[in-house]
PDB file of C-alpha atoms in Angstrom:
ATOM      1  CA  UNK A 155     -35.302  37.232 -18.837  1.00 64.00           C
ATOM      2  CA  UNK A 156     -31.516  38.427 -18.784  1.00 66.00           C
ATOM      3  CA  UNK A 157     -32.237  38.851 -14.717  1.00 67.00           C
ATOM      4  CA  UNK A 158     -33.696  35.529 -14.271  1.00 59.00           C
ATOM      5  CA  UNK A 159     -30.628  33.936 -16.451  1.00 58.00           C
ATOM      6  CA  UNK A 160     -27.675  36.154 -14.425  1.00 59.00           C
ATOM      7  CA  UNK A 161     -29.542  34.820 -11.485  1.00 55.00           C
ATOM      8  CA  UNK A 162     -29.446  31.336 -12.418  1.00 56.00           C
ATOM      9  CA  UNK A 163     -25.580  31.349 -12.976  1.00 56.00           C
ATOM     10  CA  UNK A 164     -24.675  33.136  -9.644  1.00 59.00           C
ATOM     11  CA  UNK A 165     -26.826  30.645  -7.894  1.00 58.00           C
ATOM     12  CA  UNK A 166     -25.094  27.851 -10.097  1.00 58.00           C
ATOM     13  CA  UNK A 167     -21.686  29.129  -9.302  1.00 58.00           C
ATOM     14  CA  UNK A 168     -22.495  29.706  -5.495  1.00 54.00           C
ATOM     15  CA  UNK A 169     -23.203  25.631  -5.680  1.00 57.00           C
ATOM     16  CA  UNK A 170     -20.325  24.984  -7.114  1.00 50.00           C
ATOM     17  CA  UNK A 171     -17.961  26.691  -4.999  1.00 51.00           C
ATOM     18  CA  UNK A 172     -19.773  25.512  -1.831  1.00 46.00           C
ATOM     19  CA  UNK A 173     -19.644  21.989  -3.337  1.00 45.00           C
ATOM     20  CA  UNK A 174     -15.912  22.223  -3.810  1.00 43.00           C
ATOM     21  CA  UNK A 175     -14.970  23.764  -0.519  1.00 42.00           C
ATOM     22  CA  UNK A 176     -16.763  21.111   1.247  1.00 42.00           C
ATOM     23  CA  UNK A 177     -15.431  18.465  -0.694  1.00 40.00           C
ATOM     24  CA  UNK A 178     -11.864  19.406  -0.159  1.00 39.00           C
ATOM     25  CA  UNK A 179     -12.697  20.022   3.756  1.00 42.00           C
ATOM     26  CA  UNK A 180     -13.589  16.338   4.061  1.00 42.00           C
ATOM     27  CA  UNK A 181     -10.786  14.835   1.750  1.00 40.00           C
ATOM     28  CA  UNK A 182      -9.154  11.591   3.087  1.00 44.00           C
ATOM     29  CA  UNK A 183      -6.042  11.246   4.416  1.00 39.00           C
ATOM     30  CA  UNK A 184      -3.169  11.277   1.451  1.00 36.00           C
ATOM     31  CA  UNK A 185      -0.373   8.843   1.094  1.00 40.00           C
ATOM     32  CA  UNK A 186       1.860  11.680   2.269  1.00 37.00           C
ATOM     33  CA  UNK A 187       0.293  11.895   5.918  1.00 42.00           C
ATOM     34  CA  UNK A 188      -0.120   8.035   5.994  1.00 57.00           C
ATOM     35  CA  UNK A 189       4.015   8.144   5.579  1.00 64.00           C
ATOM     36  CA  UNK A 190       4.754   9.071   9.287  1.00 77.00           C
ATOM     37  CA  UNK A 191       3.342   6.008  10.324  1.00 82.00           C
ATOM     38  CA  UNK A 192       6.011   3.374   9.966  1.00 87.00           C
ATOM     39  CA  UNK A 193       5.669   0.110   8.033  1.00 88.00           C
ATOM     40  CA  UNK A 194       5.606  -2.758   9.679  1.00 88.00           C
ATOM     41  CA  UNK A 195       8.150  -5.585   8.620  1.00 90.00           C
ATOM     42  CA  UNK A 196       7.184  -8.561   6.951  1.00 92.00           C
ATOM     43  CA  UNK A 197       9.318 -11.713   6.325  1.00 92.00           C
ATOM     44  CA  UNK A 198       7.580 -14.159   3.630  1.00 93.00           C
ATOM     45  CA  UNK A 199       9.734 -17.567   3.771  1.00 91.00           C
ATOM     46  CA  UNK A 200       8.881 -20.033   0.560  1.00 87.00           C
ATOM     47  CA  UNK A 201      10.055 -23.519   0.370  1.00 81.00           C
ATOM     48  CA  UNK A 202      11.225 -23.260  -2.853  1.00 81.00           C
ATOM     49  CA  UNK A 203      13.327 -21.312  -5.094  1.00 83.00           C
ATOM     50  CA  UNK A 204      12.437 -18.321  -6.672  1.00 89.00           C
ATOM     51  CA  UNK A 205      11.510 -18.664 -10.499  1.00 88.00           C
ATOM     52  CA  UNK A 206       9.215 -21.990 -10.028  1.00 86.00           C
ATOM     53  CA  UNK A 207       5.692 -21.190 -11.325  1.00 91.00           C
ATOM     54  CA  UNK A 208       3.984 -21.900  -8.066  1.00 88.00           C
ATOM     55  CA  UNK A 209       6.404 -20.135  -6.042  1.00 90.00           C
ATOM     56  CA  UNK A 210       5.941 -17.136  -7.940  1.00 94.00           C
ATOM     57  CA  UNK A 211       2.470 -17.283  -7.847  1.00 96.00           C
ATOM     58  CA  UNK A 212       2.263 -17.262  -3.916  1.00 95.00           C
ATOM     59  CA  UNK A 213       4.379 -14.437  -3.717  1.00 95.00           C
ATOM     60  CA  UNK A 214       2.387 -12.543  -6.192  1.00 96.00           C
ATOM     61  CA  UNK A 215      -0.918 -13.249  -4.405  1.00 96.00           C
ATOM     62  CA  UNK A 216       0.774 -12.381  -0.970  1.00 95.00           C
ATOM     63  CA  UNK A 217       1.682  -8.743  -2.572  1.00 94.00           C
ATOM     64  CA  UNK A 218      -1.485  -8.221  -4.125  1.00 94.00           C
ATOM     65  CA  UNK A 219      -3.178  -9.234  -1.267  1.00 93.00           C
ATOM     66  CA  UNK A 220      -0.972  -6.777   1.541  1.00 91.00           C
ATOM     67  CA  UNK A 221      -1.070  -3.577  -1.483  1.00 90.00           C
ATOM     68  CA  UNK A 222      -5.124  -3.905  -1.320  1.00 91.00           C
ATOM     69  CA  UNK A 223      -5.102  -3.801   2.677  1.00 88.00           C
ATOM     70  CA  UNK A 224      -3.497  -0.030   2.730  1.00 82.00           C
ATOM     71  CA  UNK A 225      -1.064  -0.821   5.631  1.00 87.00           C
ATOM     72  CA  UNK A 226       2.452  -0.082   4.759  1.00 88.00           C
ATOM     73  CA  UNK A 227       4.584  -3.357   4.793  1.00 90.00           C
ATOM     74  CA  UNK A 228       8.444  -3.439   4.221  1.00 91.00           C
ATOM     75  CA  UNK A 229       8.447  -6.588   2.845  1.00 92.00           C
ATOM     76  CA  UNK A 230      11.554  -9.104   2.903  1.00 93.00           C
ATOM     77  CA  UNK A 231      11.357 -12.236   0.867  1.00 93.00           C
ATOM     78  CA  UNK A 232      13.913 -15.395   1.666  1.00 88.00           C
ATOM     79  CA  UNK A 233      13.831 -18.790  -0.084  1.00 87.00           C
ATOM     80  CA  UNK A 234      14.317 -21.696   1.627  1.00 82.00           C
ATOM     81  CA  UNK A 235      17.313 -23.467  -0.680  1.00 77.00           C
ATOM     82  CA  UNK A 236      19.593 -24.939   1.752  1.00 62.00           C
ATOM     83  CA  UNK A 237      20.926 -27.029  -0.692  1.00 56.00           C
ATOM     84  CA  UNK A 238      22.380 -24.013  -2.987  1.00 68.00           C
ATOM     85  CA  UNK A 239      23.537 -21.791  -0.151  1.00 62.00           C
ATOM     86  CA  UNK A 240      26.247 -22.131   2.433  1.00 60.00           C
ATOM     87  CA  UNK A 241      25.002 -21.951   6.144  1.00 66.00           C
ATOM     88  CA  UNK A 242      26.088 -18.352   6.549  1.00 65.00           C
ATOM     89  CA  UNK A 243      23.622 -16.943   4.170  1.00 60.00           C
ATOM     90  CA  UNK A 244      20.984 -18.679   6.037  1.00 60.00           C
ATOM     91  CA  UNK A 245      20.993 -16.541   8.936  1.00 67.00           C
ATOM     92  CA  UNK A 246      20.700 -13.662   7.351  1.00 67.00           C
ATOM     93  CA  UNK A 247      17.779 -12.061   9.514  1.00 65.00           C
ATOM     94  CA  UNK A 248      18.799 -13.487  12.239  1.00 70.00           C
ATOM     95  CA  UNK A 249      19.043 -10.127  14.487  1.00 74.00           C
ATOM     96  CA  UNK A 250      16.140  -7.806  12.816  1.00 72.00           C
ATOM     97  CA  UNK A 251      13.217  -7.539  14.659  1.00 77.00           C
ATOM     98  CA  UNK A 252       9.963  -8.812  12.628  1.00 71.00           C
ATOM     99  CA  UNK A 253       6.364  -8.111  13.161  1.00 70.00           C
ATOM    100  CA  UNK A 254       4.665 -11.207  14.027  1.00 68.00           C
ATOM    101  CA  UNK A 255       1.094 -10.078  13.689  1.00 62.00           C
TER     102      UNK A 255
END
């Protein structure tokens, strides 16, 4: 009976070690390996100002959807409230290349 228990324990340990080794060999890529891919630049333009409930809800939904997609983004957000800002500040992203896809 003792031999049977030792044999069972041996096979159980072998199975656990094989399962653990097999699992780590087929693990998905980590976030670190994804960091080698440069993030896409994304510009979000809102018609109204930050702090307006509707605008803030739209912004939160966009960011939540982007995070769920798995792609890395460098997000820039602008609010088109031209009455409060002078003309030079409206050209902040004029020379920045933005991905349009």
